[in-house]
PDB file of C-alpha atoms (C1' of nucleotides) in Angstrom:
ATOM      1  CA  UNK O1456       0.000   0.000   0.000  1.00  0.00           C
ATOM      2  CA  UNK O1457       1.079   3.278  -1.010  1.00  0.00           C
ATOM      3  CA  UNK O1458       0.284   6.766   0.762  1.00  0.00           C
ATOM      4  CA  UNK O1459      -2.591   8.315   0.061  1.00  0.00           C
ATOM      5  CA  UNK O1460      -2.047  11.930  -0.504  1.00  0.00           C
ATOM      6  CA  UNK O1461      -3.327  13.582   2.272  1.00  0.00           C
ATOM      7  CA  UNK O1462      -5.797  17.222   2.931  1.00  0.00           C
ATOM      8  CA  UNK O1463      -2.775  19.356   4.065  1.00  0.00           C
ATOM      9  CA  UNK O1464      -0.739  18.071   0.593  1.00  0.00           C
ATOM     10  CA  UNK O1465      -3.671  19.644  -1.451  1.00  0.00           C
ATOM     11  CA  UNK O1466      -4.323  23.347   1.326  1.00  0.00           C
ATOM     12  CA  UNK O1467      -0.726  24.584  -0.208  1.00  0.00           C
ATOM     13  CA  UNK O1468      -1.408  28.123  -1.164  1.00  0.00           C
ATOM     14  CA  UNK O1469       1.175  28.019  -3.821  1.00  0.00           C
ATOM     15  CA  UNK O1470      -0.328  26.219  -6.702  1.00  0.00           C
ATOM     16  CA  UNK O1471       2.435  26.485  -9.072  1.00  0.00           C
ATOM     17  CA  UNK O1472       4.705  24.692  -6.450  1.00  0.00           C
ATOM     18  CA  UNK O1473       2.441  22.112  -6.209  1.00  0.00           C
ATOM     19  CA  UNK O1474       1.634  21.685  -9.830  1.00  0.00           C
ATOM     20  CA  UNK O1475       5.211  20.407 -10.261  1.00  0.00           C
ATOM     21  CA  UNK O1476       4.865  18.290  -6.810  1.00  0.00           C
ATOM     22  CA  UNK O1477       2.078  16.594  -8.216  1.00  0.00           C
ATOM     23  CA  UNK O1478       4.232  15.135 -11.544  1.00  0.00           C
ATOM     24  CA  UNK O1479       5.266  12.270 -10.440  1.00  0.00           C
ATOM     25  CA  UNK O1480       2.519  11.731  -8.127  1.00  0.00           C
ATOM     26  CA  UNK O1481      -0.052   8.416  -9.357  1.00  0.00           C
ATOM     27  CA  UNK O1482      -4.227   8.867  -9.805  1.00  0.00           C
ATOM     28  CA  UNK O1483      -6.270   5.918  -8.782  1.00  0.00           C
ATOM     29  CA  UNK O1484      -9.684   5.800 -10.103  1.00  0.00           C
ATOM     30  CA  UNK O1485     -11.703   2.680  -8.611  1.00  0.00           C
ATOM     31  CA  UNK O1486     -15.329   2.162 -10.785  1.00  0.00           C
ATOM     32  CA  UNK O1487     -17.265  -0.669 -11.920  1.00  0.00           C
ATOM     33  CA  UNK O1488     -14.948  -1.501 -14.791  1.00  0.00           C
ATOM     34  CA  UNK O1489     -11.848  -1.966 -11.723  1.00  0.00           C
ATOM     35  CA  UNK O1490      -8.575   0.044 -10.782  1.00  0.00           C
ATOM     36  CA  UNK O1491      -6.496   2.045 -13.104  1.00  0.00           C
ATOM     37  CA  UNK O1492      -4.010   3.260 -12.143  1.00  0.00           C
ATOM     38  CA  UNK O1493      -1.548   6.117 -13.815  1.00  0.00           C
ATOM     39  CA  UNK O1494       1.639   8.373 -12.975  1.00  0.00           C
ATOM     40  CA  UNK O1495       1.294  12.297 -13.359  1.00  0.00           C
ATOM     41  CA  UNK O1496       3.316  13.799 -16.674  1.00  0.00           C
ATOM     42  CA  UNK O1497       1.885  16.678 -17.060  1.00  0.00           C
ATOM     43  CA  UNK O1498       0.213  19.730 -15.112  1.00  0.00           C
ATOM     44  CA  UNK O1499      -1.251  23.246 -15.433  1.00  0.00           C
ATOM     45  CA  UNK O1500      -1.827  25.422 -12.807  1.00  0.00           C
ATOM     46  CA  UNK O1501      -4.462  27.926 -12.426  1.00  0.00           C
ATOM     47  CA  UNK O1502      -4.879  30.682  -9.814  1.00  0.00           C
ATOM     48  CA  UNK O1503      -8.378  32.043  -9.384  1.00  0.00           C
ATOM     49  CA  UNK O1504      -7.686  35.484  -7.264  1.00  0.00           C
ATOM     50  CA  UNK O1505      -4.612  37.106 -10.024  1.00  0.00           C
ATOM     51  CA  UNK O1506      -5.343  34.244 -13.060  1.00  0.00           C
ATOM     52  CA  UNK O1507      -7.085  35.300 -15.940  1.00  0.00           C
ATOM     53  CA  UNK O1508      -7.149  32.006 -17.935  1.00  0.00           C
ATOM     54  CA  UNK O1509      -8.712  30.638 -14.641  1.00  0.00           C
ATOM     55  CA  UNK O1510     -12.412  29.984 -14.585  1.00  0.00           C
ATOM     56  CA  UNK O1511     -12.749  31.371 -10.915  1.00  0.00           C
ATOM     57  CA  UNK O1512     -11.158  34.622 -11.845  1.00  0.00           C
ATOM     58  CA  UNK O1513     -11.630  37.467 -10.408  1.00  0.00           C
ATOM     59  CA  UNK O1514     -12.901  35.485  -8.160  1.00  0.00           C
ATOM     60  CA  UNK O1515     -16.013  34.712  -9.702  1.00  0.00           C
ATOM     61  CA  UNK O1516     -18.377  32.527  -8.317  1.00  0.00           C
ATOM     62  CA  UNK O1517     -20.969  30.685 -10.396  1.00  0.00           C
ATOM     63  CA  UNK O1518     -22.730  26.720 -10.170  1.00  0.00           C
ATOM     64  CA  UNK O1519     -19.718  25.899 -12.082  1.00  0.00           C
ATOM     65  CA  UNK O1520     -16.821  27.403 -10.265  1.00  0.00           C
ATOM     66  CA  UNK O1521     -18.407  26.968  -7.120  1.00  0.00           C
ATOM     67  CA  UNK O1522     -15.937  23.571  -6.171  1.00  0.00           C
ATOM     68  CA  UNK O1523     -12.618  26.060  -6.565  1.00  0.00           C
ATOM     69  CA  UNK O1524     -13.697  27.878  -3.985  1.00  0.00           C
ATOM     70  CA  UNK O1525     -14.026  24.943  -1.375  1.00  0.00           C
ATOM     71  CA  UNK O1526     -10.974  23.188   0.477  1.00  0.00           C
ATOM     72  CA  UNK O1527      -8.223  21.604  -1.175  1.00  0.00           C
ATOM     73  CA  UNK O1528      -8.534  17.878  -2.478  1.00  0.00           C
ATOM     74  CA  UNK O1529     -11.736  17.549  -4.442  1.00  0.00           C
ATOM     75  CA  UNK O1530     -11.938  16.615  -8.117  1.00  0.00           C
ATOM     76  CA  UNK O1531     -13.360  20.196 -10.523  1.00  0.00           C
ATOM     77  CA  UNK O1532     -14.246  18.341 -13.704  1.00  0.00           C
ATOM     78  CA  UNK O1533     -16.096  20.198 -16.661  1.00  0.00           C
ATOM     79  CA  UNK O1534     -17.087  19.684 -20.214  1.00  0.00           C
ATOM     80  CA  UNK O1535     -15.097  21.310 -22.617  1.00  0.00           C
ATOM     81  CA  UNK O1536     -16.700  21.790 -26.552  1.00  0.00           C
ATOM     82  CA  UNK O1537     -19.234  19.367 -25.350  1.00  0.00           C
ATOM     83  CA  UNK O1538     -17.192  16.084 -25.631  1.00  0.00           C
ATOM     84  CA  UNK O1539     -14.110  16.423 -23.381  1.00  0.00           C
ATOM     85  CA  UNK O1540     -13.767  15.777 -19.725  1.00  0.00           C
ATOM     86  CA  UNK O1541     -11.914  18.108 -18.028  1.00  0.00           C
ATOM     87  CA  UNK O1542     -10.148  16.668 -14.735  1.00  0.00           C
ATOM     88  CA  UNK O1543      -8.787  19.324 -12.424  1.00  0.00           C
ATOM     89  CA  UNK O1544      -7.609  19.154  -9.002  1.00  0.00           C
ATOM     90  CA  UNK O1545      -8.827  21.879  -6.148  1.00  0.00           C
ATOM     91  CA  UNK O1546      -5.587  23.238  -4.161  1.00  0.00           C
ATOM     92  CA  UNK O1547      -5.544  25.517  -1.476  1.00  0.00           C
ATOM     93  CA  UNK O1548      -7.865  26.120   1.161  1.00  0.00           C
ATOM     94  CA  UNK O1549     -11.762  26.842   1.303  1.00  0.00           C
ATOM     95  CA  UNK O1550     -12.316  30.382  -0.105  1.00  0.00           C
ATOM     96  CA  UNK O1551      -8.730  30.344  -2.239  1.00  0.00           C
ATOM     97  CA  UNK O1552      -9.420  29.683  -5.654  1.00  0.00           C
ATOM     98  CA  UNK O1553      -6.656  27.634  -6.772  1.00  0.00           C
ATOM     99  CA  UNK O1554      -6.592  24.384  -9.296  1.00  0.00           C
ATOM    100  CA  UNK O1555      -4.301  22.151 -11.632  1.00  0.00           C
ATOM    101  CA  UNK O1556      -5.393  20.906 -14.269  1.00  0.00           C
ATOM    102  CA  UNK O1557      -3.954  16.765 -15.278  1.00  0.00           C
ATOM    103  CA  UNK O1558      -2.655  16.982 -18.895  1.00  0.00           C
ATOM    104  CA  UNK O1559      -0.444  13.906 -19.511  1.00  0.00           C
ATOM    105  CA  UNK O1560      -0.677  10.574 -17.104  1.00  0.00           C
ATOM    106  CA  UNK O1561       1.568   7.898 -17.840  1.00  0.00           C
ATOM    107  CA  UNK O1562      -0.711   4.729 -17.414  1.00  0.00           C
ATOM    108  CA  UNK O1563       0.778   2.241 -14.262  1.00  0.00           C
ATOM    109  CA  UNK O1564      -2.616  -0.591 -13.739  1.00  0.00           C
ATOM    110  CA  UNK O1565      -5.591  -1.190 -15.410  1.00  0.00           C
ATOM    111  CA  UNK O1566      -4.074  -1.148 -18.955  1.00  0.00           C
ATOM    112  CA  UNK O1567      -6.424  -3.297 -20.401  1.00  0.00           C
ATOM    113  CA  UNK O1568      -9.195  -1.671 -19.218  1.00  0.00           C
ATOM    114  CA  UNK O1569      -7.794   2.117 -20.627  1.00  0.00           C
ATOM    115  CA  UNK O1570      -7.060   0.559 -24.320  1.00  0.00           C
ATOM    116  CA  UNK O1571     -10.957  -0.230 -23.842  1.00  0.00           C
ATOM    117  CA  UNK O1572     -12.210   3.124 -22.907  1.00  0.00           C
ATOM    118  CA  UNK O1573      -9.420   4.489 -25.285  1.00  0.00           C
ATOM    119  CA  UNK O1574     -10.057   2.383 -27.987  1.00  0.00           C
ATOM    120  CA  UNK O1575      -6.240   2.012 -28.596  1.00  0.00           C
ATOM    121  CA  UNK O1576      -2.764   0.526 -27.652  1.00  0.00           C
ATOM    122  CA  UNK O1577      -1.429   1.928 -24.654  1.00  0.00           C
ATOM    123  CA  UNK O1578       1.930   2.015 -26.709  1.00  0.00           C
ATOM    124  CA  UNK O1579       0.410   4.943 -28.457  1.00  0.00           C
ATOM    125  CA  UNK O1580       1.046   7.814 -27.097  1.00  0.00           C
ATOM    126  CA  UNK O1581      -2.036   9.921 -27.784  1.00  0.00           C
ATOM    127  CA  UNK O1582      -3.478   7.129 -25.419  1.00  0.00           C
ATOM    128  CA  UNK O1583      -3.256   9.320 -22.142  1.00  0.00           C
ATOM    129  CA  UNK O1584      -1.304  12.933 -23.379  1.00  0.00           C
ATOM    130  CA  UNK O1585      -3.444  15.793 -23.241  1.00  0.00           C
ATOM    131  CA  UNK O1586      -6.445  16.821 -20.713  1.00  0.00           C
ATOM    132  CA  UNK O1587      -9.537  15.052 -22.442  1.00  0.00           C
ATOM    133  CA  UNK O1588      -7.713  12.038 -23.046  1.00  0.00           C
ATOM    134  CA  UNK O1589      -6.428  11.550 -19.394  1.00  0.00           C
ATOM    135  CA  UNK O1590      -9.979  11.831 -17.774  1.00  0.00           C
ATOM    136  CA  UNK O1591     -11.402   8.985 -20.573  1.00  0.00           C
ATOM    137  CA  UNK O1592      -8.392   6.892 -20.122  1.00  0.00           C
ATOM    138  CA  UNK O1593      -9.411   6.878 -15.971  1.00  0.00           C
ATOM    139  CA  UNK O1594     -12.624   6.734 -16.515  1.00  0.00           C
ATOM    140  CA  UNK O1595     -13.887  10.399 -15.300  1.00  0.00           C
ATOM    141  CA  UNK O1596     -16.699  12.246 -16.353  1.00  0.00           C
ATOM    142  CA  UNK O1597     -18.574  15.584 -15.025  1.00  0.00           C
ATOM    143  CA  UNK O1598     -20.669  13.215 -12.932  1.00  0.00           C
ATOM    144  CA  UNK O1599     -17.593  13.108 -10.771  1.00  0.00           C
ATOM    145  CA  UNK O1600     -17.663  17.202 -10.393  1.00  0.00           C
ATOM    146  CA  UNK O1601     -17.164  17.507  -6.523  1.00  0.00           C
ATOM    147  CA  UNK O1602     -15.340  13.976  -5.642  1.00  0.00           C
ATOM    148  CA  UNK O1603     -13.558  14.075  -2.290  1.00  0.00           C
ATOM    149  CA  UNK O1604     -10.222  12.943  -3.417  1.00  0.00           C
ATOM    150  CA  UNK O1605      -9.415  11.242  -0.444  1.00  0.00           C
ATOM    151  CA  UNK O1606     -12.176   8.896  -0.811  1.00  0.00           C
ATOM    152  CA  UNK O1607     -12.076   5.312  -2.178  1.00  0.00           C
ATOM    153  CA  UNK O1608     -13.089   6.346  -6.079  1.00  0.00           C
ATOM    154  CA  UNK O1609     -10.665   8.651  -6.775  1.00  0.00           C
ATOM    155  CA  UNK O1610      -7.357   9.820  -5.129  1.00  0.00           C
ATOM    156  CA  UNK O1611      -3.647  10.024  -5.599  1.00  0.00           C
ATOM    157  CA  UNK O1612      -0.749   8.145  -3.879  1.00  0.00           C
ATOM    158  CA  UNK O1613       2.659   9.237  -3.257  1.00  0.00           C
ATOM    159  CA  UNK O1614       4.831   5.911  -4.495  1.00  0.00           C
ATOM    160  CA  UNK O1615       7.965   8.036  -3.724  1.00  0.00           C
ATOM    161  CA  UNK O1616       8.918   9.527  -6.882  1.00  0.00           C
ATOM    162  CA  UNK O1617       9.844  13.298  -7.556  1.00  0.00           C
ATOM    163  CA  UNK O1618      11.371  15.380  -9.930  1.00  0.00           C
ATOM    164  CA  UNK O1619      13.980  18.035  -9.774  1.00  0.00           C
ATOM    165  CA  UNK O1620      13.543  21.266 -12.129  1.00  0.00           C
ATOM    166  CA  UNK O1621      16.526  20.092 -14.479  1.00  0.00           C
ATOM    167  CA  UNK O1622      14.477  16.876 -15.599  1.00  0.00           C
ATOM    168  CA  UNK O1623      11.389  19.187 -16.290  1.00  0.00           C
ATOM    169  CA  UNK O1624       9.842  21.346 -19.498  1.00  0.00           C
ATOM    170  CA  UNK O1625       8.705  24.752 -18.049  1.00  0.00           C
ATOM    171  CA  UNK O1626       6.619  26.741 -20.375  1.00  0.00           C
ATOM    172  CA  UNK O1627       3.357  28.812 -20.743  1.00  0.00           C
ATOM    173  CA  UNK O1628      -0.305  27.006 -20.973  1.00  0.00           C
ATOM    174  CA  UNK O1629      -1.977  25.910 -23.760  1.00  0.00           C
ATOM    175  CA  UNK O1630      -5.287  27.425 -25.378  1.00  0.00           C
ATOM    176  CA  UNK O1631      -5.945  29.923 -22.932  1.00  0.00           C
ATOM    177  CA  UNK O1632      -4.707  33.013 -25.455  1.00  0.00           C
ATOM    178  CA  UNK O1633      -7.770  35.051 -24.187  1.00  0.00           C
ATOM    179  CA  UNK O1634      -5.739  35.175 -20.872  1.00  0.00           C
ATOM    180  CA  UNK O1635      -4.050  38.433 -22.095  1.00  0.00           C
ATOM    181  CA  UNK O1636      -0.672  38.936 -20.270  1.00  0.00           C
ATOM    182  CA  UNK O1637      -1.513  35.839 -18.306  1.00  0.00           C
ATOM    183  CA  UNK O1638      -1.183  33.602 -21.305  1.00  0.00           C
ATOM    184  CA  UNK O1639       2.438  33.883 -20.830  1.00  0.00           C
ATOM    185  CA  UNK O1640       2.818  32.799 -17.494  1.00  0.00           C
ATOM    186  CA  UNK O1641       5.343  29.196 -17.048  1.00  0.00           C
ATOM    187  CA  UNK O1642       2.642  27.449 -15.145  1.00  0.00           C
ATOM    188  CA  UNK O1643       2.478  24.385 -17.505  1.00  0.00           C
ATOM    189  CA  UNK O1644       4.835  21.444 -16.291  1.00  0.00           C
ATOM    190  CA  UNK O1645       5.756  18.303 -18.637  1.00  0.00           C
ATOM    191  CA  UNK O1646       8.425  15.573 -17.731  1.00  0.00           C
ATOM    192  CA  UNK O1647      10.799  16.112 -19.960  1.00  0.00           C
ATOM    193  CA  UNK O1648      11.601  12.525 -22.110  1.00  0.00           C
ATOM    194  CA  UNK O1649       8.133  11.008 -21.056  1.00  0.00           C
ATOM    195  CA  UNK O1650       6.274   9.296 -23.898  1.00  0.00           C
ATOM    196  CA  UNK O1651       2.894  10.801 -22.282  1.00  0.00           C
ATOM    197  CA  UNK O1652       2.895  14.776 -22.384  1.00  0.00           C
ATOM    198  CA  UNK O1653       2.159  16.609 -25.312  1.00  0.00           C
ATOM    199  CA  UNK O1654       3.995  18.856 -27.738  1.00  0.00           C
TER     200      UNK O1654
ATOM    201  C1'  DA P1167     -35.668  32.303 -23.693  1.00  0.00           C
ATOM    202  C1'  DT P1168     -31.882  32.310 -26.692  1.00  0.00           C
ATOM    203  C1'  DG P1169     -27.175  32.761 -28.663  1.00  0.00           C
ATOM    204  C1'  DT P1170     -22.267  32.180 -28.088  1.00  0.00           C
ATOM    205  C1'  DC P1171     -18.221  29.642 -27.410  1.00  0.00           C
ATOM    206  C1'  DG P1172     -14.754  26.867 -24.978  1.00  0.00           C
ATOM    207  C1'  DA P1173      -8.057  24.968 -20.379  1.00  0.00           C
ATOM    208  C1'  DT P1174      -9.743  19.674 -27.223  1.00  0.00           C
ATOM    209  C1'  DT P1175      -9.412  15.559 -30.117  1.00  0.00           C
ATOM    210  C1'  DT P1176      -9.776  13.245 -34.271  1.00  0.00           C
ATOM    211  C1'  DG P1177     -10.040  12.177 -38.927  1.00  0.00           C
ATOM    212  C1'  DC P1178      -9.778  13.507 -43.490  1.00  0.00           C
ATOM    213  C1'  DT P1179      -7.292  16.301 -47.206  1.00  0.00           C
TER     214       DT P1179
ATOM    215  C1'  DG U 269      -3.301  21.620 -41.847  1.00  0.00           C
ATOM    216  C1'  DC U 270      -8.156  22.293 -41.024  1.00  0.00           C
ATOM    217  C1'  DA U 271     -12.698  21.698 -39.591  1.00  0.00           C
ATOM    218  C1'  DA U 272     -16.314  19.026 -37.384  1.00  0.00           C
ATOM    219  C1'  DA U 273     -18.180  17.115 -33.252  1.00  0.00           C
ATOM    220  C1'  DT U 274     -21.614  18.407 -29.448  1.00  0.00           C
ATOM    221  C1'  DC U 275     -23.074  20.050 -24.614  1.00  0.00           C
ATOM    222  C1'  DG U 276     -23.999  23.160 -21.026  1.00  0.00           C
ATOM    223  C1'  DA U 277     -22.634  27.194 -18.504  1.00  0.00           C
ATOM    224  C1'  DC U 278     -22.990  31.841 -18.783  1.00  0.00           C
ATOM    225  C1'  DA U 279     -24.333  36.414 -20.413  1.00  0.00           C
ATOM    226  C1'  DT U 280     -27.737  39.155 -22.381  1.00  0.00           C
ATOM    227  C1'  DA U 281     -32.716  40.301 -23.137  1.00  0.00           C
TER     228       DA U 281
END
DNA sequence: ATGTCGATTTGCT
DNA sequence: GCAAATCGACATA
């Protein structure tokens, strides 16, 4: 058994910090289908108070944003151009608006039952590398919109890997352009020579 | 009540 | 490389 990550892991105020704490880091998701199982590549972080590409900002609450604003470690999922499950992770504590977004997962357990959902070899890279494709390969959908990530359906574990800045790509988000001066910010984190991040 | 558009992916040209 | 797919949240009336 591997540690579960824990409420205090998700309350750090600094969200880009922990955007590149969480690569490395493995998602469980446990559903009817079984456990799969697959390692963080790839992150985003958004920052609802000061973040204009963040769906909170300026701190703008809605049905929608609503989860942001409540304690760290529960699941913000949305659909995106109708088709795409978004899977985001609520950081920081209750009232802070803070969130990272899953981009790339390397997938661990449960391949067979991702090339099913996928429809594709998980020797393919598209498999699991970008946002829409991590939350079908696990299995989430907006009916998971307010999961308590420390229950038994979803969560992460800490299986003792980490990163150091040298072995990571740094650079500024992707497809958030109306973000203005914010569209330039580093907050997107890849590891660099994964199979599973995108370009 | 209605119109717009998105933190994307995929398949066809 | 480009455009279609397809839903609901949100803003406007």
């Amino acid at each position: 058994m591997y540690p579960k990550l824990n409420r205090e892991f998700y309350r750090n105020p600094n969200v880009v910090e922990l955007a590149q704490h969480l690569l490395g880091k493995f998602v469980c998701t446990q559903f009817e289908e079984g456990l799969t199982v697959g390692m963080i590549t790839e992150t985003e972080a958004y920052c609802g108070a000061t973040d204009k590409a963040c769906h909170a900002y300026p701190n703008k609450r809605t049905k929608r944003t609503e989860i942001i604003f409540g304690d760290g470690g529960f699941a913000y999922i949305y659909l995106c151009y109708g088709l795409h499950h978004m899977f985001n992770i609520v950081t920081n504590v209750t009232d802070a608006a803070d969130a990272i977004l899953i981009r790339g997962i390397a997938p661990v357990k449960g391949i067979e039952i991702i090339e099913s959902r996928r429809n594709m070899s998980v020797n393919r890279k598209q498999i699991s590398s970008g946002p829409g494709t991590v939350a079908q390969a696990l299995g989430i959908r907006t009916n998971h919109y307010g999961t308590d990530l420390l229950g038994d359906t979803i969560w992460l574990e800490d299986r003792g890997i980490q990163f150091t800045k040298d072995q990571l790509l740094i650079g500024p988000r992707v497809g958030i352009d109306y973000a203005e001066e914010d569209a330039l910010l580093p907050w997107r984190f890849r590891v660099k020579g994964n199979k599973y991040i995108g370009k």
